[in-house]
Amino acid sequence: MTLATANDLAGVTDLAVATNEHLANVSNTLIYSAMAVYTLAFFAYIAEWLFGSRSKVGRTAAALTSTPQARKAPAVTVQNAGGTAVLERPKVVVRAATGSRDVPDGPGAHGGDEQGDLYGRIAISLTALAFVVAVGGVVARAASVQRAPWGNMYEFNITFSTVAVGVYLALLALKKNVRWLGLFLITTVLLDLGVAVTVLYTASDQLVPALHSYWLYIHVSTAILCGAVFYVGAVGTLLYLFKDSYENKLANGGRPGRFATSFLERLPASASLDKFSYRVNAAVFPLWTFTIIAGAIWAGDAWGRYWGWDPKETWAFITWVAYACYLHARATAGWKGRKAAYIALIAFACWLFNYYGVNIFVSGKHSYAGV
């Protein structure tokens, strides 16, 4: 090799290193920019809750059912094509007979108020913008290391939070009633990204040999998607518990506080929240099963054995068992409702410990790439 050729190769190497460093800096800038936009979205969601009021439907329902005189209001007679027609007084169902509940979904965070709705739409627009910027940050990180950006906890965190927001926006695009989820989602996304850029940040680097496999794209991508959907389900489950307690208190003649009333009456009914949580958890459970199987196959390729009860493998299996128990409980009459919801929250806690606790505090074959 001539000296000129060696110099050319060194120059190419230096250029590649400089390019990768530049892309890493671009990724960092985009992630910080996404955090800034998410912060604006957070305040817009707060404004939606603050400036939104009780819906006109809710106020009308209260007026129609609050007094015996209102409940005995006469029917309405109207002219109809030269004759008359009798319309029954509109029946507003707020609760079914004693022992059962038929509570309609609330109007949402905006409370049916036009100003609140405007702030909510602004919040969603900002969330979508931040999502696009965050996707750019993840892609730039991948380009800087020329691999999938899932080699350490920092990369997993920024991808996980981005996918979680993507799941939320996808549900909105499918016309699902999930706008109430926005404030809780963005709050935790900001916390997650804050931890990522301050505590978990790791400079761009190449993967350890065990991770050089196409199974990285299959196993880790499905794990991230499952975690994001499990998170959405956990938020729905937690809110279900609050809303169920609120409805129980009303059913027993109690008077919840003004803040609890203003907040909880805007959410979907407890039955709707319970159904939502169950559906998202049930939908993603088969994918979590595949994730564990894919991880076992990858372990066979990398370490020569499919299962070794490594801490990460063990807690992945514990998480699977916990969600299986939840799905079974939802199908068992005596365990529906709150009991099943507690199991769902325990299952998600297992998933969180499998990610944060095992990676940080427990040593094993998955303890690579630092944090």
PDB file of C-alpha atoms in Angstrom, residues 39-255:
ATOM      1  CA  THR A  39     -43.709  20.621  26.636  1.00  0.00           C
ATOM      2  CA  LEU A  40     -45.855  23.036  24.632  1.00  0.00           C
ATOM      3  CA  ALA A  41     -48.305  20.206  23.990  1.00  0.00           C
ATOM      4  CA  PHE A  42     -48.334  19.447  27.725  1.00  0.00           C
ATOM      5  CA  PHE A  43     -49.407  23.014  28.524  1.00  0.00           C
ATOM      6  CA  ALA A  44     -52.035  22.878  25.780  1.00  0.00           C
ATOM      7  CA  TYR A  45     -53.471  19.695  27.306  1.00  0.00           C
ATOM      8  CA  ILE A  46     -53.480  21.402  30.696  1.00  0.00           C
ATOM      9  CA  ALA A  47     -55.366  24.319  29.151  1.00  0.00           C
ATOM     10  CA  GLU A  48     -57.876  21.900  27.639  1.00  0.00           C
ATOM     11  CA  TRP A  49     -58.646  20.493  31.076  1.00  0.00           C
ATOM     12  CA  LEU A  50     -58.653  23.893  32.783  1.00  0.00           C
ATOM     13  CA  PHE A  51     -60.701  25.889  30.281  1.00  0.00           C
ATOM     14  CA  GLY A  52     -63.010  23.055  29.303  1.00  0.00           C
ATOM     15  CA  SER A  53     -66.260  22.969  31.243  1.00  0.00           C
ATOM     16  CA  ARG A  54     -68.913  20.435  31.973  1.00  0.00           C
ATOM     17  CA  SER A  55     -70.647  19.567  28.740  1.00  0.00           C
ATOM     18  CA  LYS A  56     -74.025  21.040  27.921  1.00  0.00           C
ATOM     19  CA  VAL A  57     -75.315  17.482  27.690  1.00  0.00           C
ATOM     20  CA  GLY A  58     -74.146  16.842  31.235  1.00  0.00           C
ATOM     21  CA  ARG A  59     -75.716  20.029  32.550  1.00  0.00           C
ATOM     22  CA  THR A  60     -78.969  19.242  30.745  1.00  0.00           C
ATOM     23  CA  ALA A  61     -78.977  15.738  32.172  1.00  0.00           C
ATOM     24  CA  ALA A  62     -78.494  17.112  35.676  1.00  0.00           C
ATOM     25  CA  ALA A  63     -81.315  19.602  35.201  1.00  0.00           C
ATOM     26  CA  LEU A  64     -83.705  16.960  33.872  1.00  0.00           C
ATOM     27  CA  THR A  65     -83.010  14.477  36.643  1.00  0.00           C
ATOM     28  CA  SER A  66     -82.254  16.651  39.648  1.00  0.00           C
ATOM     29  CA  THR A  67     -85.775  17.356  40.919  1.00  0.00           C
ATOM     30  CA  PRO A  68     -89.027  15.343  41.106  1.00  0.00           C
ATOM     31  CA  GLN A  69     -90.777  18.135  39.205  1.00  0.00           C
ATOM     32  CA  ALA A  70     -88.329  17.854  36.338  1.00  0.00           C
ATOM     33  CA  ARG A  71     -88.680  14.081  36.242  1.00  0.00           C
ATOM     34  CA  LYS A  72     -92.478  14.464  35.997  1.00  0.00           C
ATOM     35  CA  ALA A  73     -92.359  17.035  33.220  1.00  0.00           C
ATOM     36  CA  PRO A  74     -95.136  16.549  30.687  1.00  0.00           C
ATOM     37  CA  ALA A  75     -94.723  15.317  27.166  1.00  0.00           C
ATOM     38  CA  VAL A  76     -94.345  17.848  24.390  1.00  0.00           C
ATOM     39  CA  THR A  77     -96.951  18.282  21.659  1.00  0.00           C
ATOM     40  CA  VAL A  78     -95.826  19.605  18.296  1.00  0.00           C
ATOM     41  CA  GLN A  79     -97.401  20.218  14.929  1.00  0.00           C
ATOM     42  CA  ASN A  80     -96.440  17.695  12.312  1.00  0.00           C
ATOM     43  CA  ALA A  81     -97.567  17.955   8.697  1.00  0.00           C
ATOM     44  CA  GLY A  82    -100.991  19.334   9.496  1.00  0.00           C
ATOM     45  CA  GLY A  83    -101.561  17.034  12.459  1.00  0.00           C
ATOM     46  CA  THR A  84    -100.125  16.662  15.913  1.00  0.00           C
ATOM     47  CA  ALA A  85     -97.480  14.371  17.332  1.00  0.00           C
ATOM     48  CA  VAL A  86     -96.682  13.717  20.934  1.00  0.00           C
ATOM     49  CA  LEU A  87     -93.032  13.496  21.872  1.00  0.00           C
ATOM     50  CA  GLU A  88     -92.045  11.907  25.134  1.00  0.00           C
ATOM     51  CA  ARG A  89     -89.877  13.977  27.427  1.00  0.00           C
ATOM     52  CA  PRO A  90     -86.261  13.147  26.470  1.00  0.00           C
ATOM     53  CA  LYS A  91     -84.886  10.434  28.717  1.00  0.00           C
ATOM     54  CA  VAL A  92     -81.328  11.057  29.795  1.00  0.00           C
ATOM     55  CA  VAL A  93     -79.823   7.858  31.163  1.00  0.00           C
ATOM     56  CA  VAL A  94     -77.346   8.606  33.911  1.00  0.00           C
ATOM     57  CA  ARG A  95     -77.702   5.431  35.941  1.00  0.00           C
ATOM     58  CA  ALA A  96     -79.708   2.258  35.530  1.00  0.00           C
ATOM     59  CA  ALA A  97     -81.702   0.506  38.208  1.00  0.00           C
ATOM     60  CA  THR A  98     -80.237  -0.208  41.620  1.00  0.00           C
ATOM     61  CA  GLY A  99     -77.485  -2.801  41.459  1.00  0.00           C
ATOM     62  CA  SER A 100     -76.415  -2.017  37.911  1.00  0.00           C
ATOM     63  CA  ARG A 101     -74.931   0.971  36.167  1.00  0.00           C
ATOM     64  CA  ASP A 102     -75.443   2.446  32.748  1.00  0.00           C
ATOM     65  CA  VAL A 103     -73.285   5.549  32.798  1.00  0.00           C
ATOM     66  CA  PRO A 104     -72.628   7.355  29.505  1.00  0.00           C
ATOM     67  CA  ASP A 105     -69.127   8.332  28.483  1.00  0.00           C
ATOM     68  CA  GLY A 106     -68.029  11.803  29.480  1.00  0.00           C
ATOM     69  CA  PRO A 107     -67.528  14.527  26.884  1.00  0.00           C
ATOM     70  CA  GLY A 108     -63.720  14.417  27.109  1.00  0.00           C
ATOM     71  CA  ALA A 109     -61.102  16.732  28.551  1.00  0.00           C
ATOM     72  CA  HIS A 110     -62.589  19.751  26.758  1.00  0.00           C
ATOM     73  CA  GLY A 111     -65.841  19.217  28.646  1.00  0.00           C
ATOM     74  CA  GLY A 112     -67.907  20.006  25.584  1.00  0.00           C
ATOM     75  CA  ASP A 113     -66.654  23.585  25.679  1.00  0.00           C
ATOM     76  CA  GLU A 114     -65.641  25.229  22.414  1.00  0.00           C
ATOM     77  CA  GLN A 115     -62.614  26.947  23.923  1.00  0.00           C
ATOM     78  CA  GLY A 116     -61.486  23.758  25.639  1.00  0.00           C
ATOM     79  CA  ASP A 117     -61.878  21.871  22.380  1.00  0.00           C
ATOM     80  CA  LEU A 118     -59.683  24.427  20.614  1.00  0.00           C
ATOM     81  CA  TYR A 119     -56.885  23.934  23.141  1.00  0.00           C
ATOM     82  CA  GLY A 120     -57.269  20.187  22.740  1.00  0.00           C
ATOM     83  CA  ARG A 121     -56.876  20.389  18.980  1.00  0.00           C
ATOM     84  CA  ILE A 122     -53.790  22.556  19.406  1.00  0.00           C
ATOM     85  CA  ALA A 123     -52.386  19.989  21.833  1.00  0.00           C
ATOM     86  CA  ILE A 124     -52.912  17.149  19.368  1.00  0.00           C
ATOM     87  CA  SER A 125     -51.280  19.158  16.563  1.00  0.00           C
ATOM     88  CA  LEU A 126     -48.255  19.857  18.759  1.00  0.00           C
ATOM     89  CA  THR A 127     -48.103  16.205  19.776  1.00  0.00           C
ATOM     90  CA  ALA A 128     -48.066  15.154  16.125  1.00  0.00           C
ATOM     91  CA  LEU A 129     -45.327  17.707  15.353  1.00  0.00           C
ATOM     92  CA  ALA A 130     -43.209  16.534  18.292  1.00  0.00           C
ATOM     93  CA  PHE A 131     -43.713  12.933  17.187  1.00  0.00           C
ATOM     94  CA  VAL A 132     -42.360  13.713  13.719  1.00  0.00           C
ATOM     95  CA  VAL A 133     -39.342  15.514  15.218  1.00  0.00           C
ATOM     96  CA  ALA A 134     -38.707  12.603  17.603  1.00  0.00           C
ATOM     97  CA  VAL A 135     -38.872  10.130  14.723  1.00  0.00           C
ATOM     98  CA  GLY A 136     -36.226  12.237  12.995  1.00  0.00           C
ATOM     99  CA  GLY A 137     -34.080  12.039  16.135  1.00  0.00           C
ATOM    100  CA  VAL A 138     -34.369   8.247  16.286  1.00  0.00           C
ATOM    101  CA  VAL A 139     -33.571   7.904  12.582  1.00  0.00           C
ATOM    102  CA  ALA A 140     -30.557  10.219  12.901  1.00  0.00           C
ATOM    103  CA  ARG A 141     -29.318   8.155  15.846  1.00  0.00           C
ATOM    104  CA  ALA A 142     -29.630   5.012  13.725  1.00  0.00           C
ATOM    105  CA  ALA A 143     -27.726   6.652  10.885  1.00  0.00           C
ATOM    106  CA  SER A 144     -24.954   7.768  13.226  1.00  0.00           C
ATOM    107  CA  VAL A 145     -24.251   4.173  14.294  1.00  0.00           C
ATOM    108  CA  GLN A 146     -25.397   2.520  11.053  1.00  0.00           C
ATOM    109  CA  ARG A 147     -27.628   0.027  12.840  1.00  0.00           C
ATOM    110  CA  ALA A 148     -30.982  -0.233  14.583  1.00  0.00           C
ATOM    111  CA  PRO A 149     -31.073   2.388  17.376  1.00  0.00           C
ATOM    112  CA  TRP A 150     -31.802  -0.126  20.146  1.00  0.00           C
ATOM    113  CA  GLY A 151     -28.345  -1.027  21.426  1.00  0.00           C
ATOM    114  CA  ASN A 152     -28.639   0.537  24.893  1.00  0.00           C
ATOM    115  CA  MET A 153     -31.211   1.953  27.297  1.00  0.00           C
ATOM    116  CA  TYR A 154     -30.938   5.502  25.968  1.00  0.00           C
ATOM    117  CA  GLU A 155     -31.765   4.375  22.451  1.00  0.00           C
ATOM    118  CA  PHE A 156     -34.525   2.092  23.720  1.00  0.00           C
ATOM    119  CA  ASN A 157     -36.040   4.952  25.736  1.00  0.00           C
ATOM    120  CA  ILE A 158     -36.203   7.474  22.925  1.00  0.00           C
ATOM    121  CA  THR A 159     -37.663   4.829  20.607  1.00  0.00           C
ATOM    122  CA  PHE A 160     -40.136   3.558  23.199  1.00  0.00           C
ATOM    123  CA  SER A 161     -41.508   7.026  23.967  1.00  0.00           C
ATOM    124  CA  THR A 162     -41.819   7.773  20.249  1.00  0.00           C
ATOM    125  CA  VAL A 163     -43.700   4.529  19.591  1.00  0.00           C
ATOM    126  CA  ALA A 164     -46.016   5.177  22.564  1.00  0.00           C
ATOM    127  CA  VAL A 165     -46.995   8.542  21.093  1.00  0.00           C
ATOM    128  CA  GLY A 166     -47.363   6.870  17.693  1.00  0.00           C
ATOM    129  CA  VAL A 167     -49.829   4.364  19.178  1.00  0.00           C
ATOM    130  CA  TYR A 168     -51.846   7.234  20.662  1.00  0.00           C
ATOM    131  CA  LEU A 169     -51.926   9.156  17.375  1.00  0.00           C
ATOM    132  CA  ALA A 170     -52.836   5.984  15.471  1.00  0.00           C
ATOM    133  CA  LEU A 171     -55.820   5.407  17.775  1.00  0.00           C
ATOM    134  CA  LEU A 172     -56.907   9.005  17.219  1.00  0.00           C
ATOM    135  CA  ALA A 173     -56.566   8.544  13.460  1.00  0.00           C
ATOM    136  CA  LEU A 174     -58.809   5.475  13.744  1.00  0.00           C
ATOM    137  CA  LYS A 175     -61.468   7.685  15.391  1.00  0.00           C
ATOM    138  CA  LYS A 176     -61.121   6.012  18.777  1.00  0.00           C
ATOM    139  CA  ASN A 177     -62.204   7.927  21.876  1.00  0.00           C
ATOM    140  CA  VAL A 178     -58.748   8.320  23.418  1.00  0.00           C
ATOM    141  CA  ARG A 179     -58.192  12.065  23.471  1.00  0.00           C
ATOM    142  CA  TRP A 180     -58.485  11.965  27.261  1.00  0.00           C
ATOM    143  CA  LEU A 181     -55.226   9.995  27.247  1.00  0.00           C
ATOM    144  CA  GLY A 182     -53.149  12.885  25.885  1.00  0.00           C
ATOM    145  CA  LEU A 183     -52.224  14.678  29.109  1.00  0.00           C
ATOM    146  CA  PHE A 184     -51.178  11.501  30.932  1.00  0.00           C
ATOM    147  CA  LEU A 185     -49.219  10.202  27.951  1.00  0.00           C
ATOM    148  CA  ILE A 186     -47.281  13.395  27.275  1.00  0.00           C
ATOM    149  CA  THR A 187     -46.479  13.867  30.968  1.00  0.00           C
ATOM    150  CA  THR A 188     -44.810  10.468  31.200  1.00  0.00           C
ATOM    151  CA  VAL A 189     -43.169  10.808  27.787  1.00  0.00           C
ATOM    152  CA  LEU A 190     -41.492  14.001  28.977  1.00  0.00           C
ATOM    153  CA  LEU A 191     -40.329  12.228  32.142  1.00  0.00           C
ATOM    154  CA  ASP A 192     -39.045   9.293  30.095  1.00  0.00           C
ATOM    155  CA  LEU A 193     -37.105  11.521  27.704  1.00  0.00           C
ATOM    156  CA  GLY A 194     -35.800  13.596  30.608  1.00  0.00           C
ATOM    157  CA  VAL A 195     -34.370  10.467  32.236  1.00  0.00           C
ATOM    158  CA  ALA A 196     -32.991   9.339  28.878  1.00  0.00           C
ATOM    159  CA  VAL A 197     -31.028  12.517  28.109  1.00  0.00           C
ATOM    160  CA  THR A 198     -29.756  13.077  31.661  1.00  0.00           C
ATOM    161  CA  VAL A 199     -29.229   9.677  33.273  1.00  0.00           C
ATOM    162  CA  LEU A 200     -29.236   7.070  30.521  1.00  0.00           C
ATOM    163  CA  TYR A 201     -27.456   8.924  27.731  1.00  0.00           C
ATOM    164  CA  THR A 202     -24.787   6.855  26.015  1.00  0.00           C
ATOM    165  CA  ALA A 203     -22.597   8.091  23.179  1.00  0.00           C
ATOM    166  CA  SER A 204     -23.041   6.436  19.789  1.00  0.00           C
ATOM    167  CA  ASP A 205     -21.106   3.201  19.621  1.00  0.00           C
ATOM    168  CA  GLN A 206     -21.117  -0.131  17.845  1.00  0.00           C
ATOM    169  CA  LEU A 207     -22.918  -3.197  19.137  1.00  0.00           C
ATOM    170  CA  VAL A 208     -21.339  -6.015  21.086  1.00  0.00           C
ATOM    171  CA  PRO A 209     -20.932  -9.181  18.959  1.00  0.00           C
ATOM    172  CA  ALA A 210     -23.948 -10.905  20.555  1.00  0.00           C
ATOM    173  CA  LEU A 211     -26.256  -8.244  19.123  1.00  0.00           C
ATOM    174  CA  HIS A 212     -25.039  -8.511  15.528  1.00  0.00           C
ATOM    175  CA  SER A 213     -28.061 -10.370  14.227  1.00  0.00           C
ATOM    176  CA  TYR A 214     -31.192  -9.718  12.210  1.00  0.00           C
ATOM    177  CA  TRP A 215     -33.069 -10.877  15.300  1.00  0.00           C
ATOM    178  CA  LEU A 216     -32.268  -7.485  16.802  1.00  0.00           C
ATOM    179  CA  TYR A 217     -34.741  -5.932  14.384  1.00  0.00           C
ATOM    180  CA  ILE A 218     -37.383  -8.580  15.083  1.00  0.00           C
ATOM    181  CA  HIS A 219     -37.092  -9.164  18.829  1.00  0.00           C
ATOM    182  CA  VAL A 220     -36.369  -5.649  20.098  1.00  0.00           C
ATOM    183  CA  SER A 221     -38.807  -3.876  17.770  1.00  0.00           C
ATOM    184  CA  THR A 222     -41.675  -6.096  18.924  1.00  0.00           C
ATOM    185  CA  ALA A 223     -40.624  -5.617  22.570  1.00  0.00           C
ATOM    186  CA  ILE A 224     -40.774  -1.838  22.119  1.00  0.00           C
ATOM    187  CA  LEU A 225     -44.189  -1.978  20.450  1.00  0.00           C
ATOM    188  CA  CYS A 226     -45.549  -4.310  23.141  1.00  0.00           C
ATOM    189  CA  GLY A 227     -44.268  -2.042  25.900  1.00  0.00           C
ATOM    190  CA  ALA A 228     -45.866   1.014  24.300  1.00  0.00           C
ATOM    191  CA  VAL A 229     -49.252  -0.697  23.987  1.00  0.00           C
ATOM    192  CA  PHE A 230     -49.025  -2.176  27.496  1.00  0.00           C
ATOM    193  CA  TYR A 231     -48.363   1.345  28.736  1.00  0.00           C
ATOM    194  CA  VAL A 232     -51.485   2.712  27.036  1.00  0.00           C
ATOM    195  CA  GLY A 233     -53.467  -0.138  28.557  1.00  0.00           C
ATOM    196  CA  ALA A 234     -52.016   0.544  32.020  1.00  0.00           C
ATOM    197  CA  VAL A 235     -53.069   4.211  31.879  1.00  0.00           C
ATOM    198  CA  GLY A 236     -56.579   3.157  30.911  1.00  0.00           C
ATOM    199  CA  THR A 237     -56.640   0.632  33.761  1.00  0.00           C
ATOM    200  CA  LEU A 238     -55.503   3.172  36.332  1.00  0.00           C
ATOM    201  CA  LEU A 239     -58.127   5.680  35.231  1.00  0.00           C
ATOM    202  CA  TYR A 240     -60.730   2.914  35.290  1.00  0.00           C
ATOM    203  CA  LEU A 241     -60.044   2.344  38.986  1.00  0.00           C
ATOM    204  CA  PHE A 242     -60.553   6.046  39.757  1.00  0.00           C
ATOM    205  CA  LYS A 243     -63.687   6.312  37.630  1.00  0.00           C
ATOM    206  CA  ASP A 244     -65.140   3.117  39.090  1.00  0.00           C
ATOM    207  CA  SER A 245     -64.648   4.434  42.632  1.00  0.00           C
ATOM    208  CA  TYR A 246     -66.302   7.711  41.601  1.00  0.00           C
ATOM    209  CA  GLU A 247     -69.308   5.934  40.136  1.00  0.00           C
ATOM    210  CA  ASN A 248     -69.603   3.671  43.174  1.00  0.00           C
ATOM    211  CA  LYS A 249     -69.624   6.693  45.443  1.00  0.00           C
ATOM    212  CA  LEU A 250     -72.393   8.300  43.403  1.00  0.00           C
ATOM    213  CA  ALA A 251     -74.377   5.067  43.384  1.00  0.00           C
ATOM    214  CA  ASN A 252     -74.166   4.899  47.171  1.00  0.00           C
ATOM    215  CA  GLY A 253     -75.418   8.466  47.566  1.00  0.00           C
ATOM    216  CA  GLY A 254     -72.013  10.029  48.192  1.00  0.00           C
ATOM    217  CA  ARG A 255     -70.914  13.483  47.084  1.00  0.00           C
TER     218      ARG A 255
END
